[in-house]
Coordinates of C-alpha atoms in Angstrom, one line a residue:
X29 CA 111.8 210.8 136.7
X30 CA 110.1 214.1 137.3
X31 CA 110.1 215.6 140.8
X32 CA 106.8 216.5 142.3
X33 CA 107.1 220.3 142.3
X34 CA 104.4 222.7 143.6
X35 CA 104.0 226.4 142.7
X36 CA 106.2 227.5 145.6
X37 CA 109.0 225.1 144.5
X38 CA 108.8 226.5 140.9
X39 CA 108.9 230.1 142.1
X40 CA 111.9 229.2 144.4
X41 CA 113.7 227.5 141.5
X42 CA 113.1 230.4 139.2
X43 CA 114.4 232.9 141.8
X44 CA 117.5 230.7 142.3
X45 CA 118.2 230.6 138.6
X46 CA 118.1 234.4 138.4
X47 CA 120.3 234.8 141.6
X48 CA 122.0 231.7 142.9
X49 CA 123.5 233.6 145.8
X50 CA 120.3 235.1 147.2
X51 CA 120.0 234.6 150.9
X52 CA 117.0 232.6 152.2
X53 CA 115.4 235.7 153.6
X54 CA 115.3 237.3 150.1
X55 CA 114.1 234.1 148.6
X56 CA 111.4 233.9 151.2
X57 CA 110.2 237.3 150.4
X58 CA 110.2 236.6 146.6
X59 CA 108.2 233.3 146.9
X60 CA 105.9 234.2 149.8
X61 CA 107.2 231.7 152.4
X62 CA 109.1 232.0 155.6
X63 CA 112.9 231.7 155.6
X64 CA 112.7 228.4 157.5
X65 CA 110.2 227.0 154.9
X66 CA 112.6 228.1 152.1
X67 CA 115.5 226.4 153.9
X68 CA 113.5 223.1 154.2
X69 CA 112.4 223.3 150.6
X70 CA 116.0 223.9 149.4
X71 CA 117.3 221.0 151.4
X72 CA 114.6 218.7 149.9
X73 CA 115.2 220.0 146.4
X74 CA 118.9 219.4 146.8
X75 CA 118.4 215.9 148.3
X76 CA 116.0 214.9 145.5
X77 CA 118.6 216.1 142.9
X78 CA 116.4 218.8 141.5
X79 CA 119.1 221.3 142.4
X80 CA 122.2 219.6 141.1
X81 CA 124.8 222.2 142.1
X82 CA 125.6 225.8 142.8
X83 CA 128.3 227.4 140.7
X84 CA 129.9 230.7 139.7
X85 CA 129.4 231.4 136.0
X86 CA 132.6 232.9 134.6
X87 CA 133.0 235.1 131.6
X88 CA 135.4 233.2 129.2
X89 CA 137.1 236.3 128.0
X90 CA 137.8 237.4 131.5
X91 CA 139.8 234.2 132.1
X92 CA 141.6 234.2 128.8
X93 CA 139.4 231.9 126.7
X94 CA 138.4 233.9 123.6
X95 CA 137.4 231.0 121.3
X96 CA 134.2 229.1 121.5
X97 CA 133.5 226.3 119.0
X98 CA 131.0 223.5 118.4
X99 CA 132.5 220.4 116.9
X100 CA 130.6 217.4 115.5
X101 CA 132.5 214.1 115.7
X102 CA 132.0 210.9 113.8
X103 CA 133.5 207.6 115.0
X104 CA 134.9 204.8 112.9
X105 CA 132.9 202.0 114.3
X106 CA 130.5 203.6 116.7
X107 CA 129.7 200.6 118.9
X108 CA 133.4 199.7 119.5
X109 CA 134.7 203.2 119.9
X110 CA 131.9 204.9 121.9
X111 CA 133.1 203.9 125.4
X112 CA 136.7 204.9 124.8
X113 CA 135.7 208.1 123.2
X114 CA 133.3 209.1 126.0
X115 CA 136.0 208.4 128.6
X116 CA 138.5 210.5 126.7
X117 CA 136.1 213.4 126.5
X118 CA 135.8 213.5 130.3
X119 CA 139.6 214.1 130.5
X120 CA 139.7 217.2 128.3
X121 CA 139.0 220.4 130.3
X122 CA 138.6 222.3 127.0
X123 CA 135.4 220.3 126.3
X124 CA 132.6 222.0 128.3
X125 CA 129.8 219.8 127.0
X126 CA 129.7 216.5 125.1
X127 CA 126.4 215.1 123.7
X128 CA 125.7 211.8 121.9
X129 CA 123.3 212.8 119.1
X130 CA 121.2 211.4 116.3
X131 CA 121.9 212.2 112.7
X132 CA 125.0 212.0 110.6
X133 CA 127.4 212.7 113.4
X134 CA 127.8 210.7 116.6
X135 CA 128.7 213.5 119.1
X136 CA 128.5 217.3 119.4
X137 CA 131.1 219.1 121.6
X138 CA 131.2 222.6 123.0
X139 CA 134.9 223.6 123.3
X140 CA 136.7 226.6 124.6
X141 CA 140.3 227.7 123.9
X142 CA 142.6 230.6 124.5
X143 CA 142.8 231.5 120.8
X144 CA 142.6 229.9 117.3
X145 CA 146.1 228.4 117.5
X146 CA 145.2 226.7 120.8
X147 CA 142.0 225.4 119.3
X148 CA 143.8 224.1 116.3
X149 CA 146.4 222.5 118.5
X150 CA 143.7 220.8 120.6
X151 CA 142.0 219.5 117.5
X152 CA 145.1 218.2 115.8
X153 CA 147.1 216.9 118.8
X154 CA 144.4 215.7 121.1
X155 CA 140.9 215.3 119.7
X156 CA 141.8 213.8 116.4
X157 CA 144.2 211.4 118.1
X158 CA 141.4 209.8 120.2
X159 CA 141.1 206.2 119.0
X160 CA 138.1 205.6 116.8
X161 CA 137.6 209.3 115.7
X162 CA 136.9 209.3 112.0
X163 CA 136.2 213.0 111.4
X164 CA 135.6 216.3 113.2
X165 CA 133.7 219.2 111.7
X166 CA 134.0 222.5 113.7
X167 CA 132.2 225.8 113.7
X168 CA 133.7 228.8 115.5
X169 CA 131.3 231.1 117.3
X170 CA 131.5 234.6 115.9
X171 CA 128.9 236.3 118.2
X172 CA 126.8 234.9 121.0
X173 CA 123.1 235.9 120.6
X174 CA 121.7 234.2 123.6
X175 CA 123.3 232.1 126.3
X176 CA 121.5 231.1 129.5
X177 CA 121.7 228.4 132.1
X178 CA 118.2 229.0 133.3
X179 CA 115.7 226.3 132.4
X180 CA 112.2 227.2 131.4
X181 CA 109.9 226.2 134.2
X182 CA 106.1 225.6 134.0

């Protein structure tokens, strides 16, 4: 379901994606509305679920997480193992994102770890022990070229 967004909503959302802590007065100036109009629009966008949450974006290195990896997971018997696998992924804080995908693999995971040893321990002692996991193929990120949380808006 797509929300009914006008030009003011889109400008407001773009401004929030750039600076999530901007006060309503600054947002109002940016989008060309009054602060009270901005407040009402934000309340509506939150209530409609367009704005899902507000969060601080942390630098992984600053909190001791120097390894970022993407892992592709194949399950033994996909239909039987999928629910249990999905539930297990929700319990692992190292897994930042988990996607069910098309293609040769069943899932793609974005995983963080303190270092390579911690990543290897996570794979061997936790991920590979989830019932139904047939194989895991991982790629360690060497250098991040682009990373954004901002969605492209019309």
